[in-house]
Short mmCIF file of C-alpha atoms and ligand atoms in Angstrom, two decimals:
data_model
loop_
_atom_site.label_atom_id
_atom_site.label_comp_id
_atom_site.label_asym_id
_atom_site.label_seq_id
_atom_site.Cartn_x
_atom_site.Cartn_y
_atom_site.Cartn_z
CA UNK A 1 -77.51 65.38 -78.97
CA UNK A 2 -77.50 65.38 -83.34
CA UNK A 3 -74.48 63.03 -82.19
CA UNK A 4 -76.25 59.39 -81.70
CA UNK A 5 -78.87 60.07 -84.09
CA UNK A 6 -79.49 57.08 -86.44
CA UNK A 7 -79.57 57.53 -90.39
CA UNK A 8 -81.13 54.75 -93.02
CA UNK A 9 -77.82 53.63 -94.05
CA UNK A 10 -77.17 52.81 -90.30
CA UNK A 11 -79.70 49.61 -91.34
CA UNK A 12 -81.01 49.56 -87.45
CA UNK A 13 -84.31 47.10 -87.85
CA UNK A 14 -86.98 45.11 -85.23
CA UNK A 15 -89.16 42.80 -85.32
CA UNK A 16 -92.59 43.56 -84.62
CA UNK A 17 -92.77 40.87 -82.09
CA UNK A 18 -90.26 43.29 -79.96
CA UNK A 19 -92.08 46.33 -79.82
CA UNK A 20 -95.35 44.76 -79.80
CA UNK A 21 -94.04 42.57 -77.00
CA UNK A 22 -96.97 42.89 -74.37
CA UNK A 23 -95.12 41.64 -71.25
CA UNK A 24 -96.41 38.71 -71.20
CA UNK A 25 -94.23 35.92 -68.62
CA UNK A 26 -94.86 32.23 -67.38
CA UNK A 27 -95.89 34.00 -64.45
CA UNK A 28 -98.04 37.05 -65.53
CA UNK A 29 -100.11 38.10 -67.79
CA UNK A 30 -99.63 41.02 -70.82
CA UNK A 31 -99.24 44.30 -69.29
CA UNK A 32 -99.75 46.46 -72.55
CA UNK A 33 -102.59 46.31 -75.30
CA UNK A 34 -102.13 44.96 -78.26
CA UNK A 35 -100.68 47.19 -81.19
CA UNK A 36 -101.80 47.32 -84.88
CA UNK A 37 -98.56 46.38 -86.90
CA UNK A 38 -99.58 49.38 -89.19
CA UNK A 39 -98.99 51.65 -85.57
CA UNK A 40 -95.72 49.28 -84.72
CA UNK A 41 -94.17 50.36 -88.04
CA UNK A 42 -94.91 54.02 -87.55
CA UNK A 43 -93.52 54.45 -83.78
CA UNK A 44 -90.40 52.55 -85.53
CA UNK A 45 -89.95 54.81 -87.96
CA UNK A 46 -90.34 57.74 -85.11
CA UNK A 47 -87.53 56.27 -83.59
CA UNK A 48 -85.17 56.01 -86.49
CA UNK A 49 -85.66 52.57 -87.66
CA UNK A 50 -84.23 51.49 -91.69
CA UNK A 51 -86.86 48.27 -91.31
CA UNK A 52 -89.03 46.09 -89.65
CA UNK A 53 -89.40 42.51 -89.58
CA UNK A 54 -92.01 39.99 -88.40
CA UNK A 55 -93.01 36.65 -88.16
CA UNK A 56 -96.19 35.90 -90.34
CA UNK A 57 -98.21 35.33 -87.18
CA UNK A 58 -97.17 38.58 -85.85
CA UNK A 59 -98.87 40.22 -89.01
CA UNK A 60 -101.59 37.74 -90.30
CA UNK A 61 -103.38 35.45 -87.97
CA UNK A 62 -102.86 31.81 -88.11
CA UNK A 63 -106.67 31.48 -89.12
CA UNK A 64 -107.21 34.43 -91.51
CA UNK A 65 -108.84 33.33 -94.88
CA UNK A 66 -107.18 33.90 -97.85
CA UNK A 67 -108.69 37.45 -98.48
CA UNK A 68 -108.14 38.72 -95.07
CA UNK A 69 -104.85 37.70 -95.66
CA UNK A 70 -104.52 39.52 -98.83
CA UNK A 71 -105.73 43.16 -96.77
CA UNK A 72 -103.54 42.89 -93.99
CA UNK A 73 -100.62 42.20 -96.28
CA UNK A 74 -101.46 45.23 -98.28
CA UNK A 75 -102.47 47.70 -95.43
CA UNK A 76 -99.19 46.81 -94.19
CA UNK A 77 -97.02 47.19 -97.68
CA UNK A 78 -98.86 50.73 -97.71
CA UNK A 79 -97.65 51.47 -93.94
CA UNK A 80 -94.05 50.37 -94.45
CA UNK A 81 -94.00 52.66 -97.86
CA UNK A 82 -95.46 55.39 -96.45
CA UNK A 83 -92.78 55.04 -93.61
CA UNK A 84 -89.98 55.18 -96.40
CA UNK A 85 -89.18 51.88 -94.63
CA UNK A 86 -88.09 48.59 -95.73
CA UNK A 87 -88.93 44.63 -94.42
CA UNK A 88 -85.25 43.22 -94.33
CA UNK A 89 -86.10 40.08 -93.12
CA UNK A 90 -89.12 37.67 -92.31
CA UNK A 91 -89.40 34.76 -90.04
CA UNK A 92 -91.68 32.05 -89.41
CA UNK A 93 -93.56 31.21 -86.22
CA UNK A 94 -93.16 27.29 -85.69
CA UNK A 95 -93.48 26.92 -81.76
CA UNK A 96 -96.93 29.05 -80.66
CA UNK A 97 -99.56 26.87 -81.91
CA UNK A 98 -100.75 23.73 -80.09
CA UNK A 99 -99.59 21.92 -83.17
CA UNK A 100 -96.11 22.68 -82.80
CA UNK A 101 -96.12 21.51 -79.08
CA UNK A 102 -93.43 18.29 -79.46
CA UNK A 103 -91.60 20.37 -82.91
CA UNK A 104 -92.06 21.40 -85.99
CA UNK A 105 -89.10 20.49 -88.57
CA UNK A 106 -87.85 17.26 -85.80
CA UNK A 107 -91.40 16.41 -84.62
CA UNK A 108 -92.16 12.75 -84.76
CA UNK A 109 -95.60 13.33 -86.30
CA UNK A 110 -95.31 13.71 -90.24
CA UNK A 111 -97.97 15.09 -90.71
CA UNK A 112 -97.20 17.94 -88.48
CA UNK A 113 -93.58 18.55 -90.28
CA UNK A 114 -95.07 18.74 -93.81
CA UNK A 115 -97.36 21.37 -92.15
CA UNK A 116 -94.46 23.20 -91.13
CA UNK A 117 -93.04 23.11 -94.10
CA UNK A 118 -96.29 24.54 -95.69
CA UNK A 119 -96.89 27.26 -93.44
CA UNK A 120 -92.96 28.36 -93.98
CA UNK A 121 -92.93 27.96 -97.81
CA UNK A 122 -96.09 30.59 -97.53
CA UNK A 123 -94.61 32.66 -95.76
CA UNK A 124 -90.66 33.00 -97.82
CA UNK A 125 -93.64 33.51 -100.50
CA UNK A 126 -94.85 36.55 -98.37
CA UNK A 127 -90.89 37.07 -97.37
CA UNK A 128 -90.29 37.44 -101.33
CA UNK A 129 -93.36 39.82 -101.83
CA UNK A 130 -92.31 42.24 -99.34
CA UNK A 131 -88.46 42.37 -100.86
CA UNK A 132 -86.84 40.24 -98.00
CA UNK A 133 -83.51 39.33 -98.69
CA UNK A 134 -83.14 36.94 -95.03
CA UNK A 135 -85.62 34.59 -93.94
CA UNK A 136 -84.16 33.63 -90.20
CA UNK A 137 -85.34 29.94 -88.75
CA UNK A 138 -85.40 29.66 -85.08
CA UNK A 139 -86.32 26.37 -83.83
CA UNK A 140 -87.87 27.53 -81.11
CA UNK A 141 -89.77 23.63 -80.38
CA UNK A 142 -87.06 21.77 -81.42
CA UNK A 143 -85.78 20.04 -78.95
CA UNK A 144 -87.03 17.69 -75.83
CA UNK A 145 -87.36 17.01 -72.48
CA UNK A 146 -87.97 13.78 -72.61
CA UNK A 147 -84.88 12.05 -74.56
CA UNK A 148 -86.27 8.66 -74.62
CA UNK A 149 -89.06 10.24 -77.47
CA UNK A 150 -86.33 10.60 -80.22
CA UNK A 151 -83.18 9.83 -81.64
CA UNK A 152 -81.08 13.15 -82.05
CA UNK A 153 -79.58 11.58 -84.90
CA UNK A 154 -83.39 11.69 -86.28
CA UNK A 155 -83.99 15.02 -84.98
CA UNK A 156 -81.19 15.96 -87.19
CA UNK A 157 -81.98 14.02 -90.03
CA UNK A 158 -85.37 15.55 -90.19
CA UNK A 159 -84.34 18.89 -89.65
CA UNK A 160 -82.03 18.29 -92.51
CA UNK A 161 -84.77 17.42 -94.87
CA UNK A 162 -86.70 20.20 -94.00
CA UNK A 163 -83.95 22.69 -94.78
CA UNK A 164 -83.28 21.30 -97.85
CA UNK A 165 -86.74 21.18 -98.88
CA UNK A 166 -87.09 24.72 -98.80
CA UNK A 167 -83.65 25.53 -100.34
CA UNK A 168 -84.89 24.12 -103.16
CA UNK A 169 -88.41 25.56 -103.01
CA UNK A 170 -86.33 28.79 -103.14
CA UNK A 171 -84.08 27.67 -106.00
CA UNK A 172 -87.25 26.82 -107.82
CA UNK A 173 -89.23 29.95 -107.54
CA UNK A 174 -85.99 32.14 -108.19
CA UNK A 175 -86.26 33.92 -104.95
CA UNK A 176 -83.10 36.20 -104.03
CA UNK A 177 -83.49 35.06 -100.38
CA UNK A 178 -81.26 33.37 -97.89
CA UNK A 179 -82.06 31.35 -94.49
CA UNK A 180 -80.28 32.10 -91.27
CA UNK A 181 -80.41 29.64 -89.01
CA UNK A 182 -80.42 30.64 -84.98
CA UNK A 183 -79.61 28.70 -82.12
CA UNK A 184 -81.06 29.06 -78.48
CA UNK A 185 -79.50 26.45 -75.86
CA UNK A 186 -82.80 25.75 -73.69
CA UNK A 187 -86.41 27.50 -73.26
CA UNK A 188 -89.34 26.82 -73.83
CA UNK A 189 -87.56 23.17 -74.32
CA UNK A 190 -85.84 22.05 -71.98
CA UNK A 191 -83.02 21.04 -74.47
CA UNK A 192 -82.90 22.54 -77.82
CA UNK A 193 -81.38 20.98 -80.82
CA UNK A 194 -78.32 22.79 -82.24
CA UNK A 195 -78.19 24.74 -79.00
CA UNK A 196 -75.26 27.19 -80.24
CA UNK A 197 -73.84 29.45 -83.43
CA UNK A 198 -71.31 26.35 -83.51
CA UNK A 199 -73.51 23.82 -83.55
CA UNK A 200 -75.67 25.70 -86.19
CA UNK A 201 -71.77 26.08 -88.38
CA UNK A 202 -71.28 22.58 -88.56
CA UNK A 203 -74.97 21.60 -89.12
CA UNK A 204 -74.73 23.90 -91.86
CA UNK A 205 -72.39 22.16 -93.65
CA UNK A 206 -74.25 19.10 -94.05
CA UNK A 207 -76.78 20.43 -95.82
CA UNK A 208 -77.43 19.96 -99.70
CA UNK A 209 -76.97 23.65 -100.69
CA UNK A 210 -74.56 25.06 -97.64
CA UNK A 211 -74.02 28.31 -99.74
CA UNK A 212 -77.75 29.35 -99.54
CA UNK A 213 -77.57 29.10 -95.54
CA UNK A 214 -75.94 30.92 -93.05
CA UNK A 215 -76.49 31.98 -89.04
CA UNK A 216 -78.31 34.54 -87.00
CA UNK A 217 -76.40 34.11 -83.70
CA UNK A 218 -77.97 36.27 -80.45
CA UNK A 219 -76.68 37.63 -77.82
CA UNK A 220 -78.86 36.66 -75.37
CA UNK A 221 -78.95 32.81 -76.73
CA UNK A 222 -74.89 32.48 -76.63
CA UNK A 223 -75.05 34.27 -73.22
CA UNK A 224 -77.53 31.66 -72.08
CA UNK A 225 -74.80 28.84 -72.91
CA UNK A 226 -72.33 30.45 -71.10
CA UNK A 227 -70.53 31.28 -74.29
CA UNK A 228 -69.02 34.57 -75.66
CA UNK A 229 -71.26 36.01 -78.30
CA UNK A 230 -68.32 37.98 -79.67
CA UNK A 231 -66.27 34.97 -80.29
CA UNK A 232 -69.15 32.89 -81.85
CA UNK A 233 -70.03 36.05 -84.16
CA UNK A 234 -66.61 36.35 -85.14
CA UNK A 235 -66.32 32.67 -86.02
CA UNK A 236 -69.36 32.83 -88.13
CA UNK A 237 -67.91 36.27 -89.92
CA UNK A 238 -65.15 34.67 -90.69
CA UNK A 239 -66.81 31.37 -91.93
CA UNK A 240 -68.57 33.95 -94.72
CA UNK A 241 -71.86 33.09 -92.92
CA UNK A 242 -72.90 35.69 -90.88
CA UNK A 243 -76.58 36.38 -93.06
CA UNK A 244 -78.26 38.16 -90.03
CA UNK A 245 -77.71 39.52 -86.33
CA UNK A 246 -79.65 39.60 -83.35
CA UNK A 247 -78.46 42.21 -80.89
CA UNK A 248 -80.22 42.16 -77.37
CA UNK A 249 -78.33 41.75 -73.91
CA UNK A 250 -78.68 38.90 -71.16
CA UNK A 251 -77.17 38.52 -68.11
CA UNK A 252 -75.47 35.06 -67.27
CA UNK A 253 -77.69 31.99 -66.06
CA UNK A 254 -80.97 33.50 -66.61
CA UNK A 255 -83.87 32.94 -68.99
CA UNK A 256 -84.18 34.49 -72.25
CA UNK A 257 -83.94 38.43 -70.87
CA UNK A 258 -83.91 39.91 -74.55
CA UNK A 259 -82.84 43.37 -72.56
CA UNK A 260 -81.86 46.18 -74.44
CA UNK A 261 -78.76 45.83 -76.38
CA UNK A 262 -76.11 47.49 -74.26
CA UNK A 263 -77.73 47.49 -71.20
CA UNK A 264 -76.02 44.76 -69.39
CA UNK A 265 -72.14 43.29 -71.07
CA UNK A 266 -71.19 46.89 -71.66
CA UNK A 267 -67.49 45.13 -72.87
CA UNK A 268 -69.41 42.29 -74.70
CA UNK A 269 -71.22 44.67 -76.65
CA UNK A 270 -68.63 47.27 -77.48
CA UNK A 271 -66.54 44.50 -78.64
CA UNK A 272 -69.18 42.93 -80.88
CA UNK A 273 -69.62 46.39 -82.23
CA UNK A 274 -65.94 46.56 -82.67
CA UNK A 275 -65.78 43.25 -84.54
CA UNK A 276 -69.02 44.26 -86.74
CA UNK A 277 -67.46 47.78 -87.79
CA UNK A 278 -64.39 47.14 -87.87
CA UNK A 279 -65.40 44.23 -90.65
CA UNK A 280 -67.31 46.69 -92.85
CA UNK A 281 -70.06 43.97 -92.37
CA UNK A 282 -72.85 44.89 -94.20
CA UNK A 283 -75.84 43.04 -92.67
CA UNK A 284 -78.79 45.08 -90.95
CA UNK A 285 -78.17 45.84 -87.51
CA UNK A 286 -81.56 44.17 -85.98
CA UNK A 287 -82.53 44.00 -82.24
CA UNK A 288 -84.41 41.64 -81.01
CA UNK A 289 -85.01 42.21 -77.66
CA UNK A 290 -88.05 43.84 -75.57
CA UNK A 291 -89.10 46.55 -73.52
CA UNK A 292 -89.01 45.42 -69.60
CA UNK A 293 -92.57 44.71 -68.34
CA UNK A 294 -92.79 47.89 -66.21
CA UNK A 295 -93.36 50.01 -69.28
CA UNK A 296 -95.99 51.58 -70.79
CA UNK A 297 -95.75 52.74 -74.82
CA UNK A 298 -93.24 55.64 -73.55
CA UNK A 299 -91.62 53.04 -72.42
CA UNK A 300 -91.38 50.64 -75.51
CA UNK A 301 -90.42 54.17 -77.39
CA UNK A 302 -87.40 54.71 -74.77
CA UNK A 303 -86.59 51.47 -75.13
CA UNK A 304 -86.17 50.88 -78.56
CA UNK A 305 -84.47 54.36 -79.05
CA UNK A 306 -82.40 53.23 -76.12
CA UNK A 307 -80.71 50.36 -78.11
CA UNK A 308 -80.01 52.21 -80.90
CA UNK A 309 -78.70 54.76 -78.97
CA UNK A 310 -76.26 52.57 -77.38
CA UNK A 311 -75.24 50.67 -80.87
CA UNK A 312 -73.97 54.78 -81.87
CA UNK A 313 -72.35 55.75 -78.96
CA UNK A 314 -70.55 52.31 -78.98
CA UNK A 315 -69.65 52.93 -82.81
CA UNK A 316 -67.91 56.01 -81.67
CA UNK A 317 -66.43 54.28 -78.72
CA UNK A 318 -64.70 52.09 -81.38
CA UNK A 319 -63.18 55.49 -83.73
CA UNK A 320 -62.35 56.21 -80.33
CA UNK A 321 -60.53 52.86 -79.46
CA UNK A 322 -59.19 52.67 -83.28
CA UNK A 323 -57.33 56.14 -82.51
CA UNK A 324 -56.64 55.70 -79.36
CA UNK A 325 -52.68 56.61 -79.28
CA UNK A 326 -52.11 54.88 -76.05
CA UNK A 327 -54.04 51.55 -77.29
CA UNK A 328 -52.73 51.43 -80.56
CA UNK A 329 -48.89 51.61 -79.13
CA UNK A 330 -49.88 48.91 -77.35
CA UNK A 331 -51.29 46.96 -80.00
CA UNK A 332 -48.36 48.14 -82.20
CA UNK A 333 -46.37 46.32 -79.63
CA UNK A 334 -47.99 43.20 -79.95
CA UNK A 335 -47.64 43.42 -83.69
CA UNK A 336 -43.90 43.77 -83.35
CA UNK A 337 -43.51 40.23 -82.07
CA UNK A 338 -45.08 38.81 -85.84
CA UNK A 339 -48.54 38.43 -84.87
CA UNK A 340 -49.96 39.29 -88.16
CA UNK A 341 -47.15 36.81 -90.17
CA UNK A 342 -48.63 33.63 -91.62
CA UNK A 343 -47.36 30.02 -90.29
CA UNK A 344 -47.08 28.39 -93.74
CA UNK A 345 -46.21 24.34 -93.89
CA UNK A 346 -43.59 23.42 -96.20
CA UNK A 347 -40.85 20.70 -95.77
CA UNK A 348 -38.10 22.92 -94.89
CA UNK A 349 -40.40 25.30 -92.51
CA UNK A 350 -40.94 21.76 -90.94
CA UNK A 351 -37.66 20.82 -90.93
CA UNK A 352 -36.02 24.56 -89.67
CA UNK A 353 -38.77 23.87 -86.81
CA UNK A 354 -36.89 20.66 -85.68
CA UNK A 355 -33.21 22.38 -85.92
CA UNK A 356 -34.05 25.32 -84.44
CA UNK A 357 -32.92 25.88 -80.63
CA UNK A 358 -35.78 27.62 -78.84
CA UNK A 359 -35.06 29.04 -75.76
CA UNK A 360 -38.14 27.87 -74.08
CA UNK A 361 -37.67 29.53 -70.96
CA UNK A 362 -36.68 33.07 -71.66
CA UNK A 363 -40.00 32.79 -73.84
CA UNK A 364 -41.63 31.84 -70.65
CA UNK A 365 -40.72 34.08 -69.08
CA UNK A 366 -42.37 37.28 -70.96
CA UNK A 367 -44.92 39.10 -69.73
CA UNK A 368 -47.71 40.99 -72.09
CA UNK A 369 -49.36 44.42 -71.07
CA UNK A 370 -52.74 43.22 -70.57
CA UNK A 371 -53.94 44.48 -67.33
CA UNK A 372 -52.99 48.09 -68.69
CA UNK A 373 -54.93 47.60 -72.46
CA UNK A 374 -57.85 46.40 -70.73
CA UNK A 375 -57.83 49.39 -68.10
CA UNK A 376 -57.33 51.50 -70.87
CA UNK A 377 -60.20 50.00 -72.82
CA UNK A 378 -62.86 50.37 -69.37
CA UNK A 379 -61.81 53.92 -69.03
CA UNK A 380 -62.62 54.06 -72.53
CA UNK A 381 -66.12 52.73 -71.59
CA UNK A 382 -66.02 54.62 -68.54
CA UNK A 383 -65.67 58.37 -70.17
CA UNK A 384 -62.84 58.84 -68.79
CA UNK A 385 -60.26 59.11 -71.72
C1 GLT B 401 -88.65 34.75 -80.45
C2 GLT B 401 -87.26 34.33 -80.06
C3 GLT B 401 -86.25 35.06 -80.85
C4 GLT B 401 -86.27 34.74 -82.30
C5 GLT B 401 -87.50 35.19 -82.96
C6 GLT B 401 -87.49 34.69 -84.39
S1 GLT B 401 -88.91 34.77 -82.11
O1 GLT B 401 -88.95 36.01 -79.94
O2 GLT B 401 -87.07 34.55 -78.67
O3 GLT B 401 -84.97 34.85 -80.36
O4 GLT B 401 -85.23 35.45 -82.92
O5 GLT B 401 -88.22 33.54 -84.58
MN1 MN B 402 -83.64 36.04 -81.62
MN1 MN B 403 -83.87 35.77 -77.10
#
């Protein structure tokens, strides 16, 4: 059992908005009571947690006063030290309120995007406080139904400005923090802006300090497109911009699920696993994702010790995989044909290219081993090996 139990350098976090998620659908109302942050902390450090992370709505109400404010903030510092835990990351709640009902950063109203701004810059303030290193921006309102209301070249433009506004209200107050930006195709809009990890990349890169941003992809969200979460995460790993991770489960067509990681894309998830361990990536490994409405607070427990559970025994599914003699010969194989070597342009490679006779056919004619590495890699998953 000692096996899948999580330490603090395993960096497992949540937000409080996942175990305080109170069931709540378009179609029902919450099914659990509401639960102090100070308690949320606790029953994550029960579980194992490293840290927890919140949006400043899920901690201090959008109307507190300044002094309320100023109590919850430090009956909560108090909670997290006393837990020996640590607030990794903090987020912003731009889509809730009435106010945010047509946007935030992209709405047309300019009034309501300077308050957007304001209520984020106060809360990388709070973000900086606490010791946050990420501050993660999901637009969760920006996007449309009705495309005849905006441009999406001005959506973008706006969303631009915005970003760079608080870059540099980060650059100015010396704050070791950066943004990661995460994409959701659709819901609650029907179409989002930047509605993938790609989209977010090349957004990214029009920005006026591209070094201080990076993405958040989540499972669920690229699952939602139709995408492959393990491709987009390895595209932003290997873009250097992988700031922060949100680790759920989804299954195919469906609304935002936010299951328990590992509970659905067994393969999709050992392989994302794979690509995070294998990379010695050192971000925290955060969950966002939500106990099913059946449960009760046993439930939220099982749940949350239920994805971290499955992130370790996936871990060891990939020493497993990495040492796998069978696999590896296989893979060895592979590597035999010069999969690793470099295609490097120079004149002559060019011109060798042209002279060269390939033998197009015999080429065509070679099969690869695939059916048996991926058997080999579901018995894997399976136990069986
Ligand atoms: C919300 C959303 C998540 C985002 C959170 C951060 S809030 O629960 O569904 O995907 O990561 O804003
Ligand atoms: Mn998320
Ligand atoms: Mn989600």
């Amino acid at each position: 059992m000692s096996r899948f139990v999580p330490k603090p350098e395993d960096h497992f976090t949540f937000g409080l908005w996942t175990v305080g998620n109170r069931g709540r659908d378009p179609f029902g109302h919450e099914v659990r009571p509401a639960v102090p942050p100070v308690r949320l902390v606790q029953l994550l450090s029960e579980v194992g947690a490293y840290g927890v992370n919140f949006h400043d709505n899920d901690l201090i109400p959008i109307d507190a006063t300044p002094q309320e404010r100023d109590a919850i903030v430090a009956e909560f510092k108090q909670a997290v030290n006393d837990c020996n835990m640590r607030v990794p990351m903090v987020t912003v709640n731009l889509f809730s309120d009435p106010v945010f009902r047509d946007g935030a950063f992209t709405s047309n109203v300019r009034s309501i995007r300077e308050y957007a701004l304001r209520k984020t810059i106060e809360s990388i303030d709070l973000a900086a406080e606490l010791g946050a290193e990420i501050f993660v921006l999901w637009g969760g309102r920006e996007g449309t139904e009705v495309d005849a209301s905006k441009d999406p070249r001005d959506a973008l433009k706006r969303y631009r400005e915005c970003i760079d506004f608080l870059c540099e209200y980060v650059i100015d107050h010396q704050y070791p923090l950066k943004f990661a930006l995460e994409a959701k195709p659709n819901e609650p809009r029907g179409d989002l802006y930047l509605p993938t990890t790609g989209s977010m990349l090349a957004f990214i890169e029009t920005l006026a300090h591209p070094d201080m941003v990076g993405v958040n992809p989540e499972f669920a969200h690229e699952t939602m497109a139709g995408l492959n979460m393990y491709h987009q995460v390895a595209q932003a790993l290997e873009a250097g911009k992988l700031f922060h991770i949100d680790l759920n489960d989804q299954k195919i067509g469906r609304f935002d699920q936010d299951l328990r990681f590992g509970s659905e894309s067994l393969k999709g998830a050992f392989f994302l696993v794979k690509l995070l361990e294998d990379a010695g990536w050192q971000g925290m490994r955060h969950f966002d994702a939500h106990a099913y409405r059946t449960e009760d607070e046993e439930g939220v427990k099982a749940f949350a010790e239920g994805c971290i559970r499955n992130y370790l025994i996936l871990r060891e599914k990939v020493h497993q995989f990495n040492e796998d003699p069978e696999i590896q010969a296989i893979l060895q194989e592979l590597r035999a044909e010069g999969g690793d070597e470099p295609l490097v342009y120079s004149a002559d490679a060019a011109a060798a290219l042209k002279d060269r006779t390939f033998d197009r056919v015999s080429l065509g004619e070679k099969a690869y081993p695939y059916e048996k590495l991926d058997q080999l890699v579901v018995e894997l998953l399976l136990g069986v090996r």
